[in-house]
Amino acid sequence: MTTAETPTLPPSLTVADAPFLQAIAQQIRANDAYGTYRHWADELLLKPYILTKAQKREISVEGEVDPLTQGRILAFFRAVAYRIEQETGLLSQVVIDLSHEGFGWALVFSGRLLLVSKTLRDAQRFGFASLEKLNEEGERLVQKGLELATRFPEVSQW
């Protein structure tokens, strides 16, 4: 793999410094039944999340969302749930409902409290312009979930 192919972060931010990016890599490895990704670099695991606008345009929204993309979406939202669990100690769960056309919802909840609700559209094209954008979106969702969890602690208890 050449340097041009490797997704890069700003010089001030590395995957090791980004807890959310580490959480996604951890989720990918946790669902790797055969240990294929055990020795892969985190940057390489996160590379499928990075799509340029041109790459997104090439992906057809006709037909089913492929299982690999569904897995990436699930790992992303499980990482959000994991980060909320780390900060609050509350068990968080993820539910994703995708239609065959790529539309649906991603929900992260704890107890009876809905922490994150995200509408998914054109899920076939799920991705981000850079690792920095991936981290920003994930951390934004985590912060929203944390705000709700601290605001309504009695609802988030089982």
Coordinates of C-alpha atoms in Angstrom, one line a residue:
M1 CA 0.0 0.0 0.0
T2 CA 1.4 3.4 -1.0
T3 CA 1.2 6.6 1.0
A4 CA -1.3 8.0 -1.6
E5 CA -3.7 5.1 -0.9
T6 CA -3.5 5.4 2.9
P7 CA -6.2 7.5 4.4
T8 CA -4.6 10.3 6.4
L9 CA -5.6 12.3 9.4
P10 CA -4.4 15.9 10.1
P11 CA -1.0 15.9 11.6
S12 CA -2.4 16.7 15.0
L13 CA -4.8 13.7 15.0
T14 CA -4.0 10.0 14.7
V15 CA -6.2 7.0 15.2
A16 CA -4.4 6.4 18.4
D17 CA -5.5 9.8 19.6
A18 CA -9.1 9.4 18.4
P19 CA -11.2 7.2 20.8
F20 CA -14.1 7.0 18.3
L21 CA -11.9 5.7 15.5
Q22 CA -10.3 3.2 17.9
A23 CA -13.9 2.1 18.8
I24 CA -14.8 1.4 15.2
A25 CA -11.6 -0.6 14.6
Q26 CA -12.4 -2.6 17.8
Q27 CA -16.0 -3.3 16.6
I28 CA -14.7 -4.5 13.2
R29 CA -12.2 -6.9 14.9
A30 CA -14.9 -8.1 17.4
N31 CA -17.0 -9.3 14.5
D32 CA -14.1 -10.9 12.6
A33 CA -14.8 -14.6 13.4
Y34 CA -11.7 -15.9 11.5
G35 CA -9.2 -13.4 12.8
T36 CA -8.5 -11.9 9.4
Y37 CA -8.1 -8.4 10.7
R38 CA -6.2 -9.2 13.8
H39 CA -2.9 -7.8 12.5
W40 CA -4.2 -5.1 10.2
A41 CA -3.5 -1.5 11.0
D42 CA -6.4 0.5 12.2
E43 CA -6.1 2.9 9.2
L44 CA -6.4 0.0 6.8
L45 CA -9.6 -1.3 8.7
L46 CA -11.1 2.2 8.4
K47 CA -10.3 2.8 4.8
P48 CA -13.7 1.4 3.4
Y49 CA -15.4 4.3 5.4
I50 CA -13.6 6.9 3.2
L51 CA -15.3 7.6 -0.1
T52 CA -14.8 10.6 -2.3
K53 CA -17.8 12.3 -4.0
A54 CA -16.7 10.7 -7.3
Q55 CA -16.6 7.2 -5.6
K56 CA -20.0 7.8 -4.1
R57 CA -21.5 8.7 -7.5
E58 CA -20.2 5.5 -9.0
I59 CA -22.1 3.4 -6.4
S60 CA -25.6 2.6 -7.7
V61 CA -28.5 3.2 -5.3
E62 CA -30.6 0.7 -7.3
G63 CA -30.9 -2.6 -5.6
E64 CA -30.0 -4.0 -2.2
V65 CA -27.5 -2.6 0.2
D66 CA -24.6 -5.1 0.1
P67 CA -23.7 -7.0 3.4
L68 CA -20.3 -5.3 3.7
T69 CA -21.9 -1.9 3.7
Q70 CA -24.5 -3.0 6.2
G71 CA -21.6 -4.3 8.4
R72 CA -19.8 -0.9 8.2
I73 CA -23.0 0.9 9.2
L74 CA -23.5 -1.5 12.1
A75 CA -19.9 -1.1 13.3
F76 CA -20.2 2.7 13.1
F77 CA -23.3 2.8 15.3
R78 CA -22.0 0.1 17.7
A79 CA -18.9 2.3 18.1
V80 CA -21.2 5.2 19.0
A81 CA -23.0 3.0 21.6
Y82 CA -19.6 1.7 22.9
R83 CA -18.3 5.2 23.4
I84 CA -21.5 6.2 25.3
E85 CA -21.1 3.1 27.5
Q86 CA -17.5 4.1 28.2
E87 CA -18.5 7.6 29.4
T88 CA -21.7 6.8 31.3
G89 CA -21.4 3.1 32.3
L90 CA -24.9 2.6 30.9
L91 CA -25.5 -0.5 28.7
S92 CA -26.3 0.8 25.2
Q93 CA -27.9 -1.1 22.3
V94 CA -28.1 -0.5 18.6
V95 CA -31.0 -1.2 16.3
I96 CA -30.7 -0.7 12.5
D97 CA -33.7 -1.0 10.2
L98 CA -32.8 -0.7 6.5
S99 CA -35.2 -1.3 3.7
H100 CA -34.1 -3.0 0.5
E101 CA -33.8 0.4 -1.1
G102 CA -31.3 1.7 1.4
F103 CA -33.6 3.9 3.5
G104 CA -34.1 3.4 7.2
W105 CA -33.1 4.3 10.8
A106 CA -30.2 3.7 13.2
L107 CA -31.1 3.9 16.8
V108 CA -28.9 3.8 19.9
F109 CA -30.8 3.4 23.2
S110 CA -30.2 2.7 26.8
G111 CA -33.0 1.4 29.0
R112 CA -36.1 3.3 27.8
L113 CA -34.0 6.3 26.6
L114 CA -33.4 6.9 22.9
L115 CA -29.8 8.3 22.8
V116 CA -29.3 8.6 19.1
S117 CA -31.7 8.5 16.2
K118 CA -30.3 8.8 12.7
T119 CA -32.2 8.6 9.4
L120 CA -30.3 6.6 6.8
R121 CA -30.7 7.5 3.2
D122 CA -28.9 5.9 0.2
A123 CA -27.2 3.6 2.6
Q124 CA -25.4 2.0 -0.4
R125 CA -23.2 5.1 -0.4
F126 CA -22.5 5.2 3.4
G127 CA -19.1 6.8 3.9
F128 CA -17.2 10.0 4.7
A129 CA -14.9 12.3 2.9
S130 CA -12.0 11.7 5.3
L131 CA -11.1 10.0 8.5
E132 CA -11.4 13.4 10.2
K133 CA -15.0 13.7 9.0
L134 CA -15.7 10.2 10.2
N135 CA -14.3 11.0 13.6
E136 CA -16.2 14.3 13.8
E137 CA -19.6 12.7 12.9
G138 CA -19.1 9.8 15.4
E139 CA -18.0 12.1 18.2
R140 CA -20.9 14.5 17.4
L141 CA -23.4 11.6 17.8
V142 CA -21.6 10.4 21.0
Q143 CA -21.9 13.9 22.5
K144 CA -25.6 14.1 21.7
G145 CA -26.1 10.7 23.3
L146 CA -24.1 11.7 26.4
E147 CA -26.1 14.9 26.8
L148 CA -29.4 13.0 26.8
A149 CA -28.0 10.3 29.1
T150 CA -26.9 12.9 31.7
R151 CA -30.1 14.9 31.3
F152 CA -32.5 11.9 31.8
P153 CA -30.6 9.4 33.9
E154 CA -33.7 7.9 35.4
V155 CA -35.1 6.9 32.0
S156 CA -31.8 5.3 30.9
Q157 CA -31.8 2.9 33.9
W158 CA -33.1 -0.6 33.4

